Coordinates of C-alpha atoms and ligand atoms in Angstrom, one line a residue:
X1 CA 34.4 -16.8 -1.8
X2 CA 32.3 -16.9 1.6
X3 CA 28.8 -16.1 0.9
X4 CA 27.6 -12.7 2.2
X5 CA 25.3 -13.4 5.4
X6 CA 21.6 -11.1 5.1
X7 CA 18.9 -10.8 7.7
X8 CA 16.1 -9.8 6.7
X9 CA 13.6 -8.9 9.5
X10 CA 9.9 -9.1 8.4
X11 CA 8.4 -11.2 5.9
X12 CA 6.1 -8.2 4.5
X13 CA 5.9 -7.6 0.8
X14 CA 8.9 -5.4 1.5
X15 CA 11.3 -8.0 3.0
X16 CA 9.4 -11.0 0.4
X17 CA 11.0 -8.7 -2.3
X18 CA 14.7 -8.3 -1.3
X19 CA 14.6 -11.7 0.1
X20 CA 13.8 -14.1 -2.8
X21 CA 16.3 -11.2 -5.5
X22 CA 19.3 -11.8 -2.9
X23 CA 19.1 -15.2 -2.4
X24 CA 18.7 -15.4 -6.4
X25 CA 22.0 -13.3 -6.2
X26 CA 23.1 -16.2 -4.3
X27 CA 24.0 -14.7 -0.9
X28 CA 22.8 -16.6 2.1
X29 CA 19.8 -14.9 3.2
X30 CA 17.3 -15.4 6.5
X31 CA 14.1 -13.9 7.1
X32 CA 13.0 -13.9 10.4
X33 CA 9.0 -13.0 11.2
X34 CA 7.4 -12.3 14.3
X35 CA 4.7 -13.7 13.2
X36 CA 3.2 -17.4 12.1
X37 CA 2.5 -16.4 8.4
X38 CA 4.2 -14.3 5.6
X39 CA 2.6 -11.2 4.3
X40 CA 2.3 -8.7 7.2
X41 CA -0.6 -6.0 6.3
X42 CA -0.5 -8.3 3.4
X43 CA -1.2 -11.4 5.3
X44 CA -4.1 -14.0 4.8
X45 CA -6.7 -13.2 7.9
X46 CA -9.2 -16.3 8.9
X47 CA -12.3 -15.8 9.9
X48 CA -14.1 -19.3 10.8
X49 CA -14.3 -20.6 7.4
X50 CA -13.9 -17.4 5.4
X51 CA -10.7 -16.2 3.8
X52 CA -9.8 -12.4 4.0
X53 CA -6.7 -9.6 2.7
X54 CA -5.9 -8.2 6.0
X55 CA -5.2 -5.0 3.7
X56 CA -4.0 -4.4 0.0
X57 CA -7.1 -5.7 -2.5
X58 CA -6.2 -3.4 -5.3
X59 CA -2.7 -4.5 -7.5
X60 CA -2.0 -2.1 -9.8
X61 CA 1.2 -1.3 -12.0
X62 CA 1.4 -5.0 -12.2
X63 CA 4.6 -5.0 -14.0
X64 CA 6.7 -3.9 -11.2
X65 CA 5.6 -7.3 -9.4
X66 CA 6.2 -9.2 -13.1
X67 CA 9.9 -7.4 -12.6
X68 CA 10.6 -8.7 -9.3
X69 CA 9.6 -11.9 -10.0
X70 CA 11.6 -12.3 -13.4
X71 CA 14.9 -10.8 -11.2
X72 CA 14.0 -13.9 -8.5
X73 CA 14.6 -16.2 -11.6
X74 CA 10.6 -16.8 -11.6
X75 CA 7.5 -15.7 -13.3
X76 CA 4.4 -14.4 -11.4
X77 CA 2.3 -16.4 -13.2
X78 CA 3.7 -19.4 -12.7
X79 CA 2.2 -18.9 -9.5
X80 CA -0.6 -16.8 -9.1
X81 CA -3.4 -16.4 -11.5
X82 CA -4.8 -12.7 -11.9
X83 CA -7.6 -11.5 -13.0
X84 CA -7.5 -7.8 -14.5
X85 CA -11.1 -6.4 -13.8
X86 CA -13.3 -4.7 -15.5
X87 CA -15.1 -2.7 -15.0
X88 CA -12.6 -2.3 -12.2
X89 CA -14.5 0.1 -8.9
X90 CA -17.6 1.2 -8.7
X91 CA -17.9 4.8 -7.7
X92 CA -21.1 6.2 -6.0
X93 CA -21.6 10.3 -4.6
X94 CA -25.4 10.0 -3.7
X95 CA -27.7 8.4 -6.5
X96 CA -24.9 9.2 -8.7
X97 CA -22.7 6.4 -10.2
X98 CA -19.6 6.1 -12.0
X99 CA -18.1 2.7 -13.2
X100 CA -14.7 2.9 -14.1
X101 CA -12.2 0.8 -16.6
X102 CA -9.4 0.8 -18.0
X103 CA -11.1 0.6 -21.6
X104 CA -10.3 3.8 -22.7
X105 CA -13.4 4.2 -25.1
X106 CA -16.1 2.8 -22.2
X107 CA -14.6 5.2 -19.9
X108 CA -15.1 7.7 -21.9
X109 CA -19.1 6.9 -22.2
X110 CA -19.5 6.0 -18.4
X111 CA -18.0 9.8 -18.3
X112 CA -19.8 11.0 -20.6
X113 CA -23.2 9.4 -19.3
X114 CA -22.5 10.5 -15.5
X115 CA -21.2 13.8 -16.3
X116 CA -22.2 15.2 -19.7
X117 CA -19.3 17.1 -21.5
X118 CA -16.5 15.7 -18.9
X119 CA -15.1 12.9 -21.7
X120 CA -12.6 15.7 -23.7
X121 CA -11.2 16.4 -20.2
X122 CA -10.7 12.8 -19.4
X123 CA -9.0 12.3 -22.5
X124 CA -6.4 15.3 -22.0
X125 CA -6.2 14.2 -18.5
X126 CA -4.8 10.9 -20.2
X127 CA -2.6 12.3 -23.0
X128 CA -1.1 14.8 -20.7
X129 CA -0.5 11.9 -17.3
X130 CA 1.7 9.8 -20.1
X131 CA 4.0 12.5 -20.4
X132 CA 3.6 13.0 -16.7
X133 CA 4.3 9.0 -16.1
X134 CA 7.1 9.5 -18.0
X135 CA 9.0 12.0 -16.6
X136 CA 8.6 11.0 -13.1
X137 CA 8.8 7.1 -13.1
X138 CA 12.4 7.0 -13.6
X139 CA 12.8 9.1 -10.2
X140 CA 10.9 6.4 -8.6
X141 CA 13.4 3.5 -9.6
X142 CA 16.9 4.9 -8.2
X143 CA 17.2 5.4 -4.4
X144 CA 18.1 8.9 -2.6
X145 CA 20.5 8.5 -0.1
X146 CA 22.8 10.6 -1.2
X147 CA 22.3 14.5 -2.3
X148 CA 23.9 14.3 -5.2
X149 CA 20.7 11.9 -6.6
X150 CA 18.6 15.5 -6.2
X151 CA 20.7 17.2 -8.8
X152 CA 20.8 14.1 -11.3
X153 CA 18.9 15.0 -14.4
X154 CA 16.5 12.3 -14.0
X155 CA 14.8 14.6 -11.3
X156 CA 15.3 17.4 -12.5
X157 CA 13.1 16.6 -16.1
X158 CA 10.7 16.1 -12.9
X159 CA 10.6 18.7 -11.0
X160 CA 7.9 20.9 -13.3
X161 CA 5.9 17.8 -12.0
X162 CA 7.0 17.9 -8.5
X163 CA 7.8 21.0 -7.1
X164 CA 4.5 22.7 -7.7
X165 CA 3.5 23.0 -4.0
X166 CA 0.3 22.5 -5.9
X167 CA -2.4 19.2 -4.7
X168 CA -4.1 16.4 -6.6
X169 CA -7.3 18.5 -6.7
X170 CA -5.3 21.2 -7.8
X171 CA -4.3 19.4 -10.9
X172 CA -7.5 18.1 -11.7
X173 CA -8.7 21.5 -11.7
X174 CA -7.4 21.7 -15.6
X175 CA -9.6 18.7 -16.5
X176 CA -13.0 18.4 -15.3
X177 CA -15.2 21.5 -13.2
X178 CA -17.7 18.7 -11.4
X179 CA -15.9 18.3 -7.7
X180 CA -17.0 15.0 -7.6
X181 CA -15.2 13.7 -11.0
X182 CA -12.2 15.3 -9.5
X183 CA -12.2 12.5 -6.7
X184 CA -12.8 10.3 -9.0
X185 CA -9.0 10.9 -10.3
X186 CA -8.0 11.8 -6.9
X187 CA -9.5 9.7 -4.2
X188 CA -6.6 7.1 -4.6
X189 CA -4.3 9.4 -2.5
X190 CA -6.6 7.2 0.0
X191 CA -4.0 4.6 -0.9
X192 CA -1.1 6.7 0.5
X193 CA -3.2 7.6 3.6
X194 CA -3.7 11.1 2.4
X195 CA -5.9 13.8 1.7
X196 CA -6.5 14.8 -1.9
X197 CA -6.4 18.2 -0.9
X198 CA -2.4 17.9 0.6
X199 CA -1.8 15.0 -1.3
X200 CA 1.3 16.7 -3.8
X201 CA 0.8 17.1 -7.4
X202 CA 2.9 14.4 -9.0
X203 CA 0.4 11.6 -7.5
X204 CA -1.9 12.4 -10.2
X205 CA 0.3 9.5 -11.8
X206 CA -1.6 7.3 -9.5
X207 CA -5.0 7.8 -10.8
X208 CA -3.8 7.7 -14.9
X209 CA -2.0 4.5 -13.8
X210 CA -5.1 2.7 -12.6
X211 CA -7.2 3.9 -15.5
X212 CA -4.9 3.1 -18.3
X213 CA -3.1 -0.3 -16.8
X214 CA -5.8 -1.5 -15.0
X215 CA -6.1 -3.4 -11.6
X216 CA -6.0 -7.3 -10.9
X217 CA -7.5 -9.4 -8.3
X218 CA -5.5 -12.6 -7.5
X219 CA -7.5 -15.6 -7.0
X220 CA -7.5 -16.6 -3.8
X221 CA -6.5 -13.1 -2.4
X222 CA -3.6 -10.7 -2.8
X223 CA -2.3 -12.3 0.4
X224 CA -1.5 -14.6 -2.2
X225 CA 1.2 -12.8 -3.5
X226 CA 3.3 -12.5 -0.6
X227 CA 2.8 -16.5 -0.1
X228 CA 3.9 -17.0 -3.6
X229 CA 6.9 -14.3 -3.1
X230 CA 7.9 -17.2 -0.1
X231 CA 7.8 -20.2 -2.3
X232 CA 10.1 -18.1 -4.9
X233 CA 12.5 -17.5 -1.7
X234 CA 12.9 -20.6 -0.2
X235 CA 13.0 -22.5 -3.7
X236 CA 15.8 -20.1 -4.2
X237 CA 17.5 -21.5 -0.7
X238 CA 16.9 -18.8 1.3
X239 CA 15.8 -19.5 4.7
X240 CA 12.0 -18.2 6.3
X241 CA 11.9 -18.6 10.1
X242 CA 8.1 -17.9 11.3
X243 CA 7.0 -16.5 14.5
X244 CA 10.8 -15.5 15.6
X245 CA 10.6 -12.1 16.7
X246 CA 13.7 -9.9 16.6
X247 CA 15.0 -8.2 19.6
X248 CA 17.4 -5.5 18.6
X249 CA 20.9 -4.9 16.2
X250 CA 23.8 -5.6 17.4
X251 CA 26.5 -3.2 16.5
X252 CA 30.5 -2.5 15.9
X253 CA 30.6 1.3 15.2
X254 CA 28.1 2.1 12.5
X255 CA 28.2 -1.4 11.7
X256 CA 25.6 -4.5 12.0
X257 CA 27.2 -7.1 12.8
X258 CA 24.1 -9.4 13.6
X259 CA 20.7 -9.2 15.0
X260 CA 19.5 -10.5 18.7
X261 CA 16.6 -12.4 18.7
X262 CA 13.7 -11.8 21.2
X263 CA 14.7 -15.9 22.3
X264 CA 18.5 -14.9 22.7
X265 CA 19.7 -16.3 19.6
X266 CA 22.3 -14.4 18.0
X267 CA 22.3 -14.6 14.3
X268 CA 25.8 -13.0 13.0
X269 CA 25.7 -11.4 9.1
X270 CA 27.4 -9.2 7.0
X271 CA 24.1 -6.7 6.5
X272 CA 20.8 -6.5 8.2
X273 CA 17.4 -5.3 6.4
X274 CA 14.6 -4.1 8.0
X275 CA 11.1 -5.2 6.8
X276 CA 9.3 -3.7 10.5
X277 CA 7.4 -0.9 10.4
X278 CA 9.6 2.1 10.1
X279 CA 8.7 3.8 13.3
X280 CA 9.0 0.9 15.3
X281 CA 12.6 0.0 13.5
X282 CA 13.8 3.2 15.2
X283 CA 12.1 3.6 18.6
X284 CA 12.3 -0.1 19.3
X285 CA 14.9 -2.1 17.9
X286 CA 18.0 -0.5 17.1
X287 CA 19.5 -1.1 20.5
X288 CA 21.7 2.1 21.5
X289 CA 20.7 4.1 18.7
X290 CA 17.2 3.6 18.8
X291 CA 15.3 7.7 18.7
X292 CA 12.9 8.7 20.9
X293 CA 9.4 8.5 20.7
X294 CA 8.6 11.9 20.9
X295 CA 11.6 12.7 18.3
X296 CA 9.3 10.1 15.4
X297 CA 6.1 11.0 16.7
X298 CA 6.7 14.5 14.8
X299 CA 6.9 13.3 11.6
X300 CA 3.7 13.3 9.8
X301 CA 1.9 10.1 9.2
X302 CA -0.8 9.1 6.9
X303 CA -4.3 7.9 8.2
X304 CA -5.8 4.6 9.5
X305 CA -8.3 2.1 8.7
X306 CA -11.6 0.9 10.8
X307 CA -12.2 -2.6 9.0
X308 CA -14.7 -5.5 9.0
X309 CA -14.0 -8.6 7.5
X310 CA -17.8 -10.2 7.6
X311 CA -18.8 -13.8 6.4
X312 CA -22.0 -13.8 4.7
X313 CA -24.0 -16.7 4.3
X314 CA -25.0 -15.4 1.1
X315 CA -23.6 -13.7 -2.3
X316 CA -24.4 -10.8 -3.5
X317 CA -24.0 -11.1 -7.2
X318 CA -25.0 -8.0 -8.1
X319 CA -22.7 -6.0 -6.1
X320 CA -19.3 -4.7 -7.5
X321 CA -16.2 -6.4 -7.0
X322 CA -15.0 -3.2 -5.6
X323 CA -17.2 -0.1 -4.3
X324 CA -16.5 3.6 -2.9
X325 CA -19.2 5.1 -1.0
X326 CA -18.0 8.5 -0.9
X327 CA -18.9 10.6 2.3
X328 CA -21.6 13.1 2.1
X329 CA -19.1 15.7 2.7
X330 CA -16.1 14.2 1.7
X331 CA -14.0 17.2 2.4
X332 CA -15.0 17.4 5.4
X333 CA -14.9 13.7 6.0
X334 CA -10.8 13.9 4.6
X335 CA -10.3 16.8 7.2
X336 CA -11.6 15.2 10.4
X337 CA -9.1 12.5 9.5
X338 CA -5.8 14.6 8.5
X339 CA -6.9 16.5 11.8
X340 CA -6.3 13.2 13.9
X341 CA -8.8 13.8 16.4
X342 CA -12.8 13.6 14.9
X343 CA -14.2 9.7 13.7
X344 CA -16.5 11.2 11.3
X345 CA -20.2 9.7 11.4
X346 CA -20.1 10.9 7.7
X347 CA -17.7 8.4 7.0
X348 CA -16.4 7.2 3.0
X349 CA -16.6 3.0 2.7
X350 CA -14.9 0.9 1.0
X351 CA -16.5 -2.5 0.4
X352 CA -14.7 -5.3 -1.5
X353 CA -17.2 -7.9 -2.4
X354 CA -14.2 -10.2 -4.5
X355 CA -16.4 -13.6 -4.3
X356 CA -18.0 -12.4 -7.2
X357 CA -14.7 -13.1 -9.2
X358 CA -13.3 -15.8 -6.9
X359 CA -15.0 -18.8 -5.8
X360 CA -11.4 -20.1 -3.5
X361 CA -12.2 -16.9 -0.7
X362 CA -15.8 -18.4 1.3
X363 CA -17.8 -21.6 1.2
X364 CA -19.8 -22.4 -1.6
X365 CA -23.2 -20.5 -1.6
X366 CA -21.3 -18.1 0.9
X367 CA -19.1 -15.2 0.7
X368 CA -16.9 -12.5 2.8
X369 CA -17.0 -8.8 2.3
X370 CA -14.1 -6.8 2.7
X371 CA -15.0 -3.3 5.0
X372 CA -12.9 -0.4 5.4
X373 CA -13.4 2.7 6.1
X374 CA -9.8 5.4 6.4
X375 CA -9.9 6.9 9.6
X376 CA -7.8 8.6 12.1
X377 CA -4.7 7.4 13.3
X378 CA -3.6 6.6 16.7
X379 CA -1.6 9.8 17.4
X380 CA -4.5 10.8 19.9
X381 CA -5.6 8.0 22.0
X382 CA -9.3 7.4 20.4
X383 CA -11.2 5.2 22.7
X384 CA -12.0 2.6 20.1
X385 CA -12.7 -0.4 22.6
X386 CA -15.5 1.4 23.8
X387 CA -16.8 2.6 20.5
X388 CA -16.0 0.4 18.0
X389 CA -19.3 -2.0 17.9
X390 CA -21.1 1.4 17.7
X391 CA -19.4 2.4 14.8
X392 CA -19.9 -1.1 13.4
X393 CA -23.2 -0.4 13.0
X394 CA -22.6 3.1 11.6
X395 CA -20.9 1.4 9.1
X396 CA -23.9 -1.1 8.3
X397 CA -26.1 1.5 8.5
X398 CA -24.6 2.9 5.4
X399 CA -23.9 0.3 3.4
X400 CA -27.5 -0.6 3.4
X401 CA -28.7 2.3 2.9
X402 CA -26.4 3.0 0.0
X403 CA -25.9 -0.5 -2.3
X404 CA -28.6 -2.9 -2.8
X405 CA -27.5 -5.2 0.3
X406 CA -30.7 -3.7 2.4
X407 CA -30.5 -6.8 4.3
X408 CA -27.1 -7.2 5.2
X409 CA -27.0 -7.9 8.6
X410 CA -28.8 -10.8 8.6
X411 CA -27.0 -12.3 6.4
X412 CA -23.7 -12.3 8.4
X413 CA -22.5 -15.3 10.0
X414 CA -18.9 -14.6 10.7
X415 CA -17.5 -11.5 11.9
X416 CA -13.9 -9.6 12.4
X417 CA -13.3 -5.4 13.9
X418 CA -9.8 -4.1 13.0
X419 CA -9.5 -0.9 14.6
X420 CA -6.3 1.9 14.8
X421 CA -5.0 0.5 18.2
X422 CA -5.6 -3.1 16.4
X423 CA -2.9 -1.9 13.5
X424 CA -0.6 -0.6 16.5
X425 CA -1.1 -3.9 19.0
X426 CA -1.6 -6.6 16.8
X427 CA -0.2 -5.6 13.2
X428 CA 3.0 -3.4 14.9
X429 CA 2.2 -0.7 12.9
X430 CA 3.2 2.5 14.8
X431 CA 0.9 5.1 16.1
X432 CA -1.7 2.6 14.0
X433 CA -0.8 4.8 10.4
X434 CA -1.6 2.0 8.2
X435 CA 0.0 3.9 5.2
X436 CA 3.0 4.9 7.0
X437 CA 4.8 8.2 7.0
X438 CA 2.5 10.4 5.0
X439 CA 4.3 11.5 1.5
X440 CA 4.2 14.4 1.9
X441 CA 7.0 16.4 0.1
X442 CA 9.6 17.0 2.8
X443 CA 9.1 13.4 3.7
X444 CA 10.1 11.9 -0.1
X445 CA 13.0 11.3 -2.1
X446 CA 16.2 12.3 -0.2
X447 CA 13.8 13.9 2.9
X448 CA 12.2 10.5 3.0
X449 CA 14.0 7.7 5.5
X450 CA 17.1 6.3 2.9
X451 CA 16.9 3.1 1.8
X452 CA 20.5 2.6 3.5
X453 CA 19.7 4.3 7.3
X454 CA 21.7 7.2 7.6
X455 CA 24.9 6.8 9.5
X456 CA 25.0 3.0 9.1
X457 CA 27.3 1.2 6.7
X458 CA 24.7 -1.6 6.2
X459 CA 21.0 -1.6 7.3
X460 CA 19.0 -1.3 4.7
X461 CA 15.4 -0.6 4.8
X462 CA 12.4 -2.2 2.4
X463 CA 8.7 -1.3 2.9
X464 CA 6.3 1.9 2.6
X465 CA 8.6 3.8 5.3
X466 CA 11.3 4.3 3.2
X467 CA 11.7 5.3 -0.7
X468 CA 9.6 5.1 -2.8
X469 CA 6.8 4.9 -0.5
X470 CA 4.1 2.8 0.5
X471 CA 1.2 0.8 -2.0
X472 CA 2.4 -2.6 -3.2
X473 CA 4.1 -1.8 -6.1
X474 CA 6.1 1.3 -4.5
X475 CA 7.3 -1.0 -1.7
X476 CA 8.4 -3.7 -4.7
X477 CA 10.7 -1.1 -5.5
X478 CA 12.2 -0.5 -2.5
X479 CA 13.1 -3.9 -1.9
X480 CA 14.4 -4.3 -5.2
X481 CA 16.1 -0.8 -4.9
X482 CA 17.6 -1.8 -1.1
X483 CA 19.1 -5.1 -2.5
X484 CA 21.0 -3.5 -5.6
X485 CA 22.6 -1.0 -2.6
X486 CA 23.8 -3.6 -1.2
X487 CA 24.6 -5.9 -4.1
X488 CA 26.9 -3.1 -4.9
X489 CA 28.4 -2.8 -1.9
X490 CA 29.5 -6.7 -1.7
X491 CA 30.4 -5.9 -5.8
X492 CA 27.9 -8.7 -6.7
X493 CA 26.7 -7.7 -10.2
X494 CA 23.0 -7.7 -11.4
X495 CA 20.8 -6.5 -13.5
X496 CA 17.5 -4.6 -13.8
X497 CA 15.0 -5.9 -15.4
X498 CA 12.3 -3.6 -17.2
X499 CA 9.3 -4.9 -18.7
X500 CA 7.9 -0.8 -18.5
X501 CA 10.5 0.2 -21.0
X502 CA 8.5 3.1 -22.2
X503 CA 8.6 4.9 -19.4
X504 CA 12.1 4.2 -18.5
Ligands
FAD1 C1 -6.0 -1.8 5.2 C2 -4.9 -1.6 4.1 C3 -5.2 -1.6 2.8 C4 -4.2 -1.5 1.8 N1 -4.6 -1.5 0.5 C5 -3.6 -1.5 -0.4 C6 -4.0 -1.7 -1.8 O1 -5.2 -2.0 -2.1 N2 -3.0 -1.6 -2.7 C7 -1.7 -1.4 -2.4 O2 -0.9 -1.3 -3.3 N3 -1.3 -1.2 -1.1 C8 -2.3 -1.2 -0.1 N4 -1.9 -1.1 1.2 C9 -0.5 -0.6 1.6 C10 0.6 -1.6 1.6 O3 0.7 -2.2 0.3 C11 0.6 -2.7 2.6 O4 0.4 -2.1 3.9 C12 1.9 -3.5 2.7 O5 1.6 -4.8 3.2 C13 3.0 -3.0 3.5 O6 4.1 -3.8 3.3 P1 5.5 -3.6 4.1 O7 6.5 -4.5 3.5 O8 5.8 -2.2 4.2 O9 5.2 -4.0 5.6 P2 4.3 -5.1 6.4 O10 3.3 -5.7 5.5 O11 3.7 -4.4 7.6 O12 5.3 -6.2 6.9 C14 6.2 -6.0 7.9 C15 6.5 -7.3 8.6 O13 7.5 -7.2 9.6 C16 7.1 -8.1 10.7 N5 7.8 -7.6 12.0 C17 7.6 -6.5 12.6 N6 8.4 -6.4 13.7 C18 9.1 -7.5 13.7 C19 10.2 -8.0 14.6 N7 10.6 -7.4 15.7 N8 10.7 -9.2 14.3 C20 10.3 -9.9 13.2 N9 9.3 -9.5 12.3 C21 8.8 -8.3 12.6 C22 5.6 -7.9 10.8 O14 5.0 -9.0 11.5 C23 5.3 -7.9 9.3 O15 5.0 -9.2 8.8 C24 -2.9 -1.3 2.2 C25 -2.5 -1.3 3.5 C26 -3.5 -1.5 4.5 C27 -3.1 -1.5 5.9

C-alpha cells in the first residue's frame, strides 16, 4: 500500500511530537520550519558564547515526554540526561522564603518553618489532589472534537472537579489561611498565562503535580528536548526541512490536498498538521478560509513575557537554580496583566540561574541567567521599543535588591531583550500571548480549537492552541492525541503507551 503523505508545519514541541510517532507509524512524513533550528518557543537562543531556553525551563509530568518517546520506538534517555531537582524553586514574598520539593517529608518542614501550623493543610492538599489527578487526567488524554466526548463518563467522574466556576485561589482556600502559601500552590497558573484568581479550579492538579513528581532540568537546556525529539524523527525517516516557510493550504472542498510553500513549492499529501501558532494558522495561512482578525482577536488570550537572557562573567553559586520574586502586590501585579493595558513597576521575576546544575550552558567560570517577568500581551499596542531598556533596569533593580546578586550588573557581559512585540515579530506568536489562548473554561475541551479543525476532513492541529492546552507536557499530548486521529482515519493501528497507569 502507498504510504500516507503528512505535512507537518512547525518544528515546535507540538509538531516534534506527531512527527517522529507518525513516521514511527511508518507514513511518510515532512516537517517544514520557517525557521533555521527546531524547537520554536522551545528553541536554543545564542547569545555570543552563552546558551539560553528561549522559554520552557521547568519539565514537569516527565512521563508524558517518556510516553512519546517509547511510542517513537526510543527512550528519552537515550538521549537526554535529566536532572530532577531538589530542592526544585525557590519562593520569596519579602524577607520571607519558601524552598520547595518534591520530598514530601522536607516539604512539610520548609512549611512548617515558613508558615507555622500550614504542614496538615499541605498534607490534605496532597491526599485530596491524587484523587483530583485522578479523576481528571484521563479527560486530558482523549481529544474533544466531537460532543458526544462531553457526555462520556470519563468527564463526567470530572466534572465535580471542573465545573465549579470556582478559581485556584478558591480551592486553596480549604488548605492553608496565609495568602501567600496559597500562591505558593497557585502561582503555576503563570504557566498557562493566567491569573490565579480566574485560573479554573481543576488546575490545582498543576501545583500537586510539581510537588509530588518533581521537575527536571536537562543538561544542556530543555531546548534540548526538542533537538533530541528531531534526531528521533529523522532516525525514524521522516524528513525536517529548516528555514522553509509555509505559505497557505491548498484545498479540494473541506479537503487538504497539500500545502504552498512561501518559495512556490507545492508539496501534495494526504493530511496536513499544523504546528504554527494557533491564531496565526487561522488569520494567515489557511488560504480562502482563513478568519478575520478581528473575529480571533475576541478570544481571550493568556499573558506575555518581558525576558533577559544575560551572560555573566561570573557564577553565582549561591543562588537557586530557579527563583520567584513575587510582586509586592501580586494581585495587583496579576490584574494589570489580565487587564492588557498597565506594565506594572511592581512586577513578579522569574530568574533561572541553571549553571549551577549545568556546566554545558556558559564558559567555564561564566554563566547565563534566565530573566522573565509575565506581562501584558500585545492586544493593545504597548510601546515597548521605547521602554523596554527602562524596564530593563526596573528589572535589575529588583533582582538586586531582592537575591544576594547586589552586583549584578557589573557582572554582565552579554546581553538579550525579548519583549511582547518580539514573541509577535520574531517568534510568530500572535498578539505576542506567549501561552496561547487563555484556558479558560469556555475555551477547553470541546469549546477549545479541536484537534481535527472543524469543518476539515484532515488538518489536524498539535501545540498549546488546541486540546489539551499549552505547557510542554500538555502540548505532548496533543500531538500524540492529533496523530492517533488521524492514524484512525488512514486505519493504521497503534497503541498507547502509559507509563502513568495509576491515574489512567
Ligand atoms: C517564555 C516561555 C516560558 C515557558 N515556560 C514553560 C515551562 O517552563 N514549562 C512548560 O511546560 N511550558 C512552558 N512554556 C509553554 C510551552 O511549553 C512552549 O511555549 C512551547 O514551546 C510551545 O510549543 P508549540 O508546539 O505549541 O509551539 P512553538 O514552540 O511556538 O512552535 C511552533 C513552530 O512553528 C513554526 N512556524 C510558524 N509559522 C510557520 C510557517 N508559516 N511555516 C513553517 N513553520 C512555521 C515556528 O517557527 C515554530 O518553530 C513557556 C513558553 C514561553 C514562551
Amino acid at each position: 500500500m502507498k504510504r500516507k503523505k503528512i505535512v507537518i508545519i512547525g518544528a515546535g514541541p507540538g509538531g516534534l511530537t506527531a512527527g517522529m510517532i507518525l513516521a514511527h507509524r511508518g507514513l511518510d512524513v515532512t516537517i517544514v520550519e520557517k525557521r533555521d533550528r527546531v524547537g520554536g518557543r522551545n528553541a536554543e537562543l545564542k547569545v555570543g558564547d552563552f546558551s539560553f531556553d528561549t522559554g520552557p525551563t521547568f519539565l514537569h509530568q516527565k512521563f508524558t515526554l517518556d510516553e512519546v518517546f517509547v511510542e517513537a520506538g526510543a527512550k528519552a534517555e537515550d538521549y537526554l540526561e535529566f536532572v530532577l531537582l531538589d530542592p526544585m524553586t525557590k519562593l520569596t514574598w519579602g524577607d520571607l522564603t519558601l524552598e520547595t520539593t518534591c520530598n514530601i517529608e522536607q516539604m512539610e518542614k520548609n512549611i512548617e518553618k515558613a508558615f507555622p501550623d500550614h504542614g496538615s493543610g499541605y498534607r490534605r492538599f496532597m491526599a485530596d489532589h491524587a484523587q483530583k489527578l485522578g479523576a481528571i487526567y484521563p479527560c486530558l488524554q482523549r481529544p474533544y472534537h466531537e460532543l458526544k466526548a462531553f457526555l462520556s463518563t470519563t468527564l463526567m467522574k470530572a466534572i465535580p472537579y471542573v465545573a465549579t466556576g470556582k478559581s485556584v485561589v478558591d480551592v486553596l482556600e480549604n488548605y492553608f489561611h496565609d495568602d501567600r502559601l496559597k500562591l505558593a500552590f497557585t502561582f503555576q497558573a503563570k504557566y498557562l498565562g493566567m491569573s490565579p484568581w480566574r485560573c479554573p479550579a481543576l488546575f490545582s492538579i498543576l501545583s500537586y503535580i510539581e510537588y509530588r513528581y518533581g521537575i527536571y532540568h536537562v543538561q544542556g537546556g530543555l531546548c534540548k528536548i526538542s533537538e533530541a525529539m528531531a534526531k528521533v524523527f529523522e532516525k525514524n525517516g521522516g524528513t525536517l526541512r529548516l528555514s522553509t516557510p509555509m505559505k497557505e493550504v491548498c484545498w479540494s472542498g473541506s479537503c487538504a490536498t497539500g500545502v504552498r510553500l512561501e518559495n512556490g513549492e507545492l508539496l501534495e499529501c494526504d493530511d496536513v498538521i499544523m504546528n504554527a501558532d494557533y491564531g496565526n494558522v487561522v488569520t494567515k495561512l489557511l488560504n480562502g478560509r482563513s478568519r478575520p482578525v478581528e473575529e480571533i482577536e475576541k478570544k481571550k488570550f493568556s499573558c506575555s513575557t518581558f525576558m533577559l537572557y544575560l551572560g555573566l562573567d561570573t557564577i553565582y553559586h549561591d543562588e537557586p537554580h530557579h527563583h520567584i520574586i513575587f510582586a509586592d502586590d501580586y494581585r495587583l501585579n496579576v490584574q494589570d496583566i489580565q487587564g492588557e493595558r498597565i506594565v506594572s513597576d511592581d512586577m513578579s521575576v522569574y530568574v533561572r540561574n541553571s549553571s549551577i546544575t549545568d556546566p554545558n550552558v556558559a564558559p567555564a567560570g561564566q554563566s547565563g541567567l534566565y530573566i522573565l517577568v509575565p506581562t501584558i500581551n500585545d492586544r493593545y499596542g504597548y510601546d515597548w521599543e521605547a521602554n523596554k531598556h527602562s524596564y530593563r533596569d526596573k528589572v535589575l533593580d529588583r533582582i538586586e535588591q531582592k537575591t544576594g546578586m547586589k552586583d549584578l550588573r557589573s557582572h554582565i557581559i552579554a546581553e538579550r531583550i525579548l519583549t511582547p512585540v518580539d514573541w509577535r515579530d520574531e517568534a510568530d506568536v500572535f498578539m505576542g500571548a506567549t501561552f496561547n489562548l487563555a484556558h479558560t473554561l469556555d475555551q477547553m475541551l470541546y469549546l477549545r480549537p479541536h484537534n481535527r479543525m472543524k469543518g476539515t476532513e484532515n488538518v489536524y492541529l498539535v501545540g498549546g492552541g488546541t486540546h489539551p492546552g499549552s505547557g510542554l507536557p500538555t502540548i505532548y499530548e496533543s500531538g500524540r492525541l492529533s496523530s492517533n486521529m488521524l492514524c484512525e482515519r488512514h486505519n493504521i493501528p497503534h497503541t498507547r503507551v502509559d507509563l502513568a497507569p495509576q491515574f489512567v
